[in-house]
Amino acid sequence: MKSAVGFAKNTSWSLIFADFKEITKARLSVSVVFSSIAGYFLGASQIDLVSVALLAFGGYCMVGASNAYNQVIEKDLDVLMNRTKNRPIPSGRMSVNMAMAIAVALTLLGILALYILSPKTAMFGAISIFLYTSVYTPLKTKTPLSVFVGAFPGAIPFMLGWVAATNNFGIEAGTLFMIQFFWQFPHFWALGWMLDEDYKRGGFKMLPTGKKDTGTALQIILYTIWMIVISIMPAFGFTGRLHLSIPAAIIVLLSGLVMLIFAFRLYEKRDNVSARRLMLASVTYITLIQIIYVLDKFGHTLF
């Protein structure tokens, strides 16, 4: 009997944990934390593990809070889409009040953790939540420009790590911001292309032309080119303390060109398979270049 009760409790806790991961979009939140830590490593003259822990915890809380607020706001629309109808709120597994409590708690904990690092870090974290929930989320059903607005909070994590390490926002942090800013357009438009029919069920306007056409594909190519240009700029001495060796820049350039090839294939074929391949290539690209940047700083012998 006791073992049955224990099993039930364990199952209950596992379900609660699963819903917490879903309401905070754990995979997305972890990828954002990864970006922030990469930015911290690039900015830090000396690695402090306590600061890294605070950045990781605060970063997860801020992204998790944004996602929880988003799911509260879009609960009635999530019911309409196949990819979101089983989320905790529309499925009935979590109440709106509980989701709001989680969002508020994560906001307070995240701002506190980032404030301990520096007030500027906390400020940028708070700006990110505000833009994501109060500007980007409402615009998603009104205009494709929502992706442009959403690119601002989405670009903060990489540069947030630099600000956390240096307590300074300059050309270095701005460059990291711009890399992730331009990256988001091919990434999210590829995702929007794949899920266009589902997004339309919820009334979301995600593609720049509103259609899966050559106009959208062309814009994806153009933003990918800008992303590549910004990504290799640190190799030319224009970005302050943010440096990139020529061999590392070549690897970044080649990685970007691979992603550009996938963008051209989407322009040529205009199908969901090509969009999915571009989306996966974009995820690989942003992760790879962040690793290359960090390795280039700490392990010059590798390049």
PDB file of N, CA and C in Angstrom, residues 206-248:
ATOM      1  N   MET A 206       3.034  35.629 -39.042  1.00  0.00           N
ATOM      2  CA  MET A 206       4.456  35.449 -38.746  1.00  0.00           C
ATOM      3  C   MET A 206       5.369  35.654 -39.953  1.00  0.00           C
ATOM      4  N   LEU A 207       4.882  35.412 -41.158  1.00  0.00           N
ATOM      5  CA  LEU A 207       5.726  35.549 -42.351  1.00  0.00           C
ATOM      6  C   LEU A 207       5.677  36.986 -42.860  1.00  0.00           C
ATOM      7  N   PRO A 208       6.800  37.524 -43.337  1.00  0.00           N
ATOM      8  CA  PRO A 208       6.869  38.953 -43.688  1.00  0.00           C
ATOM      9  C   PRO A 208       5.897  39.376 -44.780  1.00  0.00           C
ATOM     10  N   THR A 209       5.643  38.501 -45.742  1.00  0.00           N
ATOM     11  CA  THR A 209       4.682  38.826 -46.802  1.00  0.00           C
ATOM     12  C   THR A 209       3.307  38.228 -46.514  1.00  0.00           C
ATOM     13  N   GLY A 210       3.209  37.450 -45.440  1.00  0.00           N
ATOM     14  CA  GLY A 210       1.960  36.773 -45.123  1.00  0.00           C
ATOM     15  C   GLY A 210       1.782  35.478 -45.882  1.00  0.00           C
ATOM     16  N   LYS A 211       2.754  35.142 -46.741  1.00  0.00           N
ATOM     17  CA  LYS A 211       2.640  33.947 -47.560  1.00  0.00           C
ATOM     18  C   LYS A 211       3.955  33.186 -47.614  1.00  0.00           C
ATOM     19  N   LYS A 212       3.865  31.921 -47.989  1.00  0.00           N
ATOM     20  CA  LYS A 212       5.061  31.111 -48.217  1.00  0.00           C
ATOM     21  C   LYS A 212       5.471  31.287 -49.685  1.00  0.00           C
ATOM     22  N   ASP A 213       6.049  32.452 -49.973  1.00  0.00           N
ATOM     23  CA  ASP A 213       6.346  32.807 -51.362  1.00  0.00           C
ATOM     24  C   ASP A 213       7.800  33.235 -51.523  1.00  0.00           C
ATOM     25  N   THR A 214       8.152  33.634 -52.743  1.00  0.00           N
ATOM     26  CA  THR A 214       9.527  34.030 -53.023  1.00  0.00           C
ATOM     27  C   THR A 214       9.911  35.305 -52.266  1.00  0.00           C
ATOM     28  N   GLY A 215       8.934  36.162 -51.982  1.00  0.00           N
ATOM     29  CA  GLY A 215       9.206  37.377 -51.224  1.00  0.00           C
ATOM     30  C   GLY A 215       9.708  37.072 -49.828  1.00  0.00           C
ATOM     31  N   THR A 216       9.045  36.157 -49.155  1.00  0.00           N
ATOM     32  CA  THR A 216       9.491  35.725 -47.828  1.00  0.00           C
ATOM     33  C   THR A 216      10.856  35.063 -47.914  1.00  0.00           C
ATOM     34  N   ALA A 217      11.036  34.167 -48.883  1.00  0.00           N
ATOM     35  CA  ALA A 217      12.304  33.451 -49.042  1.00  0.00           C
ATOM     36  C   ALA A 217      13.454  34.413 -49.336  1.00  0.00           C
ATOM     37  N   LEU A 218      13.180  35.451 -50.136  1.00  0.00           N
ATOM     38  CA  LEU A 218      14.212  36.426 -50.460  1.00  0.00           C
ATOM     39  C   LEU A 218      14.629  37.206 -49.213  1.00  0.00           C
ATOM     40  N   GLN A 219      13.674  37.589 -48.394  1.00  0.00           N
ATOM     41  CA  GLN A 219      14.009  38.300 -47.165  1.00  0.00           C
ATOM     42  C   GLN A 219      14.829  37.424 -46.223  1.00  0.00           C
ATOM     43  N   ILE A 220      14.527  36.136 -46.190  1.00  0.00           N
ATOM     44  CA  ILE A 220      15.311  35.200 -45.385  1.00  0.00           C
ATOM     45  C   ILE A 220      16.767  35.213 -45.842  1.00  0.00           C
ATOM     46  N   ILE A 221      16.977  35.202 -47.161  1.00  0.00           N
ATOM     47  CA  ILE A 221      18.341  35.229 -47.717  1.00  0.00           C
ATOM     48  C   ILE A 221      19.057  36.519 -47.317  1.00  0.00           C
ATOM     49  N   LEU A 222      18.391  37.643 -47.446  1.00  0.00           N
ATOM     50  CA  LEU A 222      19.009  38.941 -47.153  1.00  0.00           C
ATOM     51  C   LEU A 222      19.405  39.055 -45.680  1.00  0.00           C
ATOM     52  N   TYR A 223      18.529  38.618 -44.784  1.00  0.00           N
ATOM     53  CA  TYR A 223      18.854  38.697 -43.363  1.00  0.00           C
ATOM     54  C   TYR A 223      19.948  37.703 -42.987  1.00  0.00           C
ATOM     55  N   THR A 224      19.999  36.581 -43.682  1.00  0.00           N
ATOM     56  CA  THR A 224      21.077  35.624 -43.443  1.00  0.00           C
ATOM     57  C   THR A 224      22.423  36.227 -43.831  1.00  0.00           C
ATOM     58  N   ILE A 225      22.455  36.949 -44.939  1.00  0.00           N
ATOM     59  CA  ILE A 225      23.693  37.613 -45.372  1.00  0.00           C
ATOM     60  C   ILE A 225      24.134  38.641 -44.340  1.00  0.00           C
ATOM     61  N   TRP A 226      23.206  39.456 -43.851  1.00  0.00           N
ATOM     62  CA  TRP A 226      23.547  40.439 -42.823  1.00  0.00           C
ATOM     63  C   TRP A 226      24.071  39.765 -41.560  1.00  0.00           C
ATOM     64  N   MET A 227      23.459  38.643 -41.200  1.00  0.00           N
ATOM     65  CA  MET A 227      23.906  37.881 -40.030  1.00  0.00           C
ATOM     66  C   MET A 227      25.355  37.442 -40.191  1.00  0.00           C
ATOM     67  N   ILE A 228      25.708  36.959 -41.375  1.00  0.00           N
ATOM     68  CA  ILE A 228      27.079  36.503 -41.639  1.00  0.00           C
ATOM     69  C   ILE A 228      28.052  37.668 -41.536  1.00  0.00           C
ATOM     70  N   VAL A 229      27.679  38.799 -42.127  1.00  0.00           N
ATOM     71  CA  VAL A 229      28.554  39.985 -42.106  1.00  0.00           C
ATOM     72  C   VAL A 229      28.837  40.421 -40.671  1.00  0.00           C
ATOM     73  N   ILE A 230      27.802  40.531 -39.867  1.00  0.00           N
ATOM     74  CA  ILE A 230      27.983  40.959 -38.472  1.00  0.00           C
ATOM     75  C   ILE A 230      28.802  39.933 -37.693  1.00  0.00           C
ATOM     76  N   SER A 231      28.607  38.659 -37.984  1.00  0.00           N
ATOM     77  CA  SER A 231      29.284  37.592 -37.236  1.00  0.00           C
ATOM     78  C   SER A 231      30.795  37.591 -37.426  1.00  0.00           C
ATOM     79  N   ILE A 232      31.269  38.065 -38.579  1.00  0.00           N
ATOM     80  CA  ILE A 232      32.721  38.065 -38.826  1.00  0.00           C
ATOM     81  C   ILE A 232      33.357  39.434 -38.588  1.00  0.00           C
ATOM     82  N   MET A 233      32.559  40.438 -38.244  1.00  0.00           N
ATOM     83  CA  MET A 233      33.105  41.784 -38.013  1.00  0.00           C
ATOM     84  C   MET A 233      34.194  41.839 -36.940  1.00  0.00           C
ATOM     85  N   PRO A 234      34.074  41.065 -35.843  1.00  0.00           N
ATOM     86  CA  PRO A 234      35.122  41.138 -34.812  1.00  0.00           C
ATOM     87  C   PRO A 234      36.521  40.750 -35.310  1.00  0.00           C
ATOM     88  N   ALA A 235      36.612  40.155 -36.482  1.00  0.00           N
ATOM     89  CA  ALA A 235      37.931  39.795 -37.021  1.00  0.00           C
ATOM     90  C   ALA A 235      38.656  40.990 -37.631  1.00  0.00           C
ATOM     91  N   PHE A 236      37.951  42.116 -37.785  1.00  0.00           N
ATOM     92  CA  PHE A 236      38.536  43.265 -38.495  1.00  0.00           C
ATOM     93  C   PHE A 236      38.843  44.445 -37.580  1.00  0.00           C
ATOM     94  N   GLY A 237      38.748  44.232 -36.268  1.00  0.00           N
ATOM     95  CA  GLY A 237      39.161  45.252 -35.320  1.00  0.00           C
ATOM     96  C   GLY A 237      38.203  46.408 -35.127  1.00  0.00           C
ATOM     97  N   PHE A 238      36.936  46.206 -35.476  1.00  0.00           N
ATOM     98  CA  PHE A 238      35.955  47.285 -35.336  1.00  0.00           C
ATOM     99  C   PHE A 238      35.135  47.179 -34.053  1.00  0.00           C
ATOM    100  N   THR A 239      35.388  46.163 -33.271  1.00  0.00           N
ATOM    101  CA  THR A 239      34.441  45.848 -32.186  1.00  0.00           C
ATOM    102  C   THR A 239      35.096  45.853 -30.801  1.00  0.00           C
ATOM    103  N   GLY A 240      35.993  46.781 -30.569  1.00  0.00           N
ATOM    104  CA  GLY A 240      36.579  46.944 -29.245  1.00  0.00           C
ATOM    105  C   GLY A 240      37.318  45.718 -28.752  1.00  0.00           C
ATOM    106  N   ARG A 241      36.966  45.296 -27.545  1.00  0.00           N
ATOM    107  CA  ARG A 241      37.639  44.139 -26.932  1.00  0.00           C
ATOM    108  C   ARG A 241      37.129  42.806 -27.462  1.00  0.00           C
ATOM    109  N   LEU A 242      36.101  42.843 -28.262  1.00  0.00           N
ATOM    110  CA  LEU A 242      35.562  41.604 -28.822  1.00  0.00           C
ATOM    111  C   LEU A 242      36.336  41.264 -30.083  1.00  0.00           C
ATOM    112  N   HIS A 243      37.198  40.251 -29.985  1.00  0.00           N
ATOM    113  CA  HIS A 243      38.072  39.882 -31.097  1.00  0.00           C
ATOM    114  C   HIS A 243      37.726  38.493 -31.627  1.00  0.00           C
ATOM    115  N   LEU A 244      38.091  38.279 -32.881  1.00  0.00           N
ATOM    116  CA  LEU A 244      37.947  36.970 -33.510  1.00  0.00           C
ATOM    117  C   LEU A 244      39.141  36.789 -34.435  1.00  0.00           C
ATOM    118  N   SER A 245      39.869  35.689 -34.253  1.00  0.00           N
ATOM    119  CA  SER A 245      41.031  35.450 -35.100  1.00  0.00           C
ATOM    120  C   SER A 245      40.584  35.139 -36.529  1.00  0.00           C
ATOM    121  N   ILE A 246      41.477  35.314 -37.476  1.00  0.00           N
ATOM    122  CA  ILE A 246      41.150  35.054 -38.879  1.00  0.00           C
ATOM    123  C   ILE A 246      40.736  33.595 -39.110  1.00  0.00           C
ATOM    124  N   PRO A 247      41.503  32.604 -38.548  1.00  0.00           N
ATOM    125  CA  PRO A 247      41.046  31.214 -38.738  1.00  0.00           C
ATOM    126  C   PRO A 247      39.647  30.965 -38.172  1.00  0.00           C
ATOM    127  N   ALA A 248      39.355  31.541 -36.982  1.00  0.00           N
ATOM    128  CA  ALA A 248      38.021  31.371 -36.396  1.00  0.00           C
ATOM    129  C   ALA A 248      36.965  32.057 -37.249  1.00  0.00           C
TER     130      ALA A 248
END
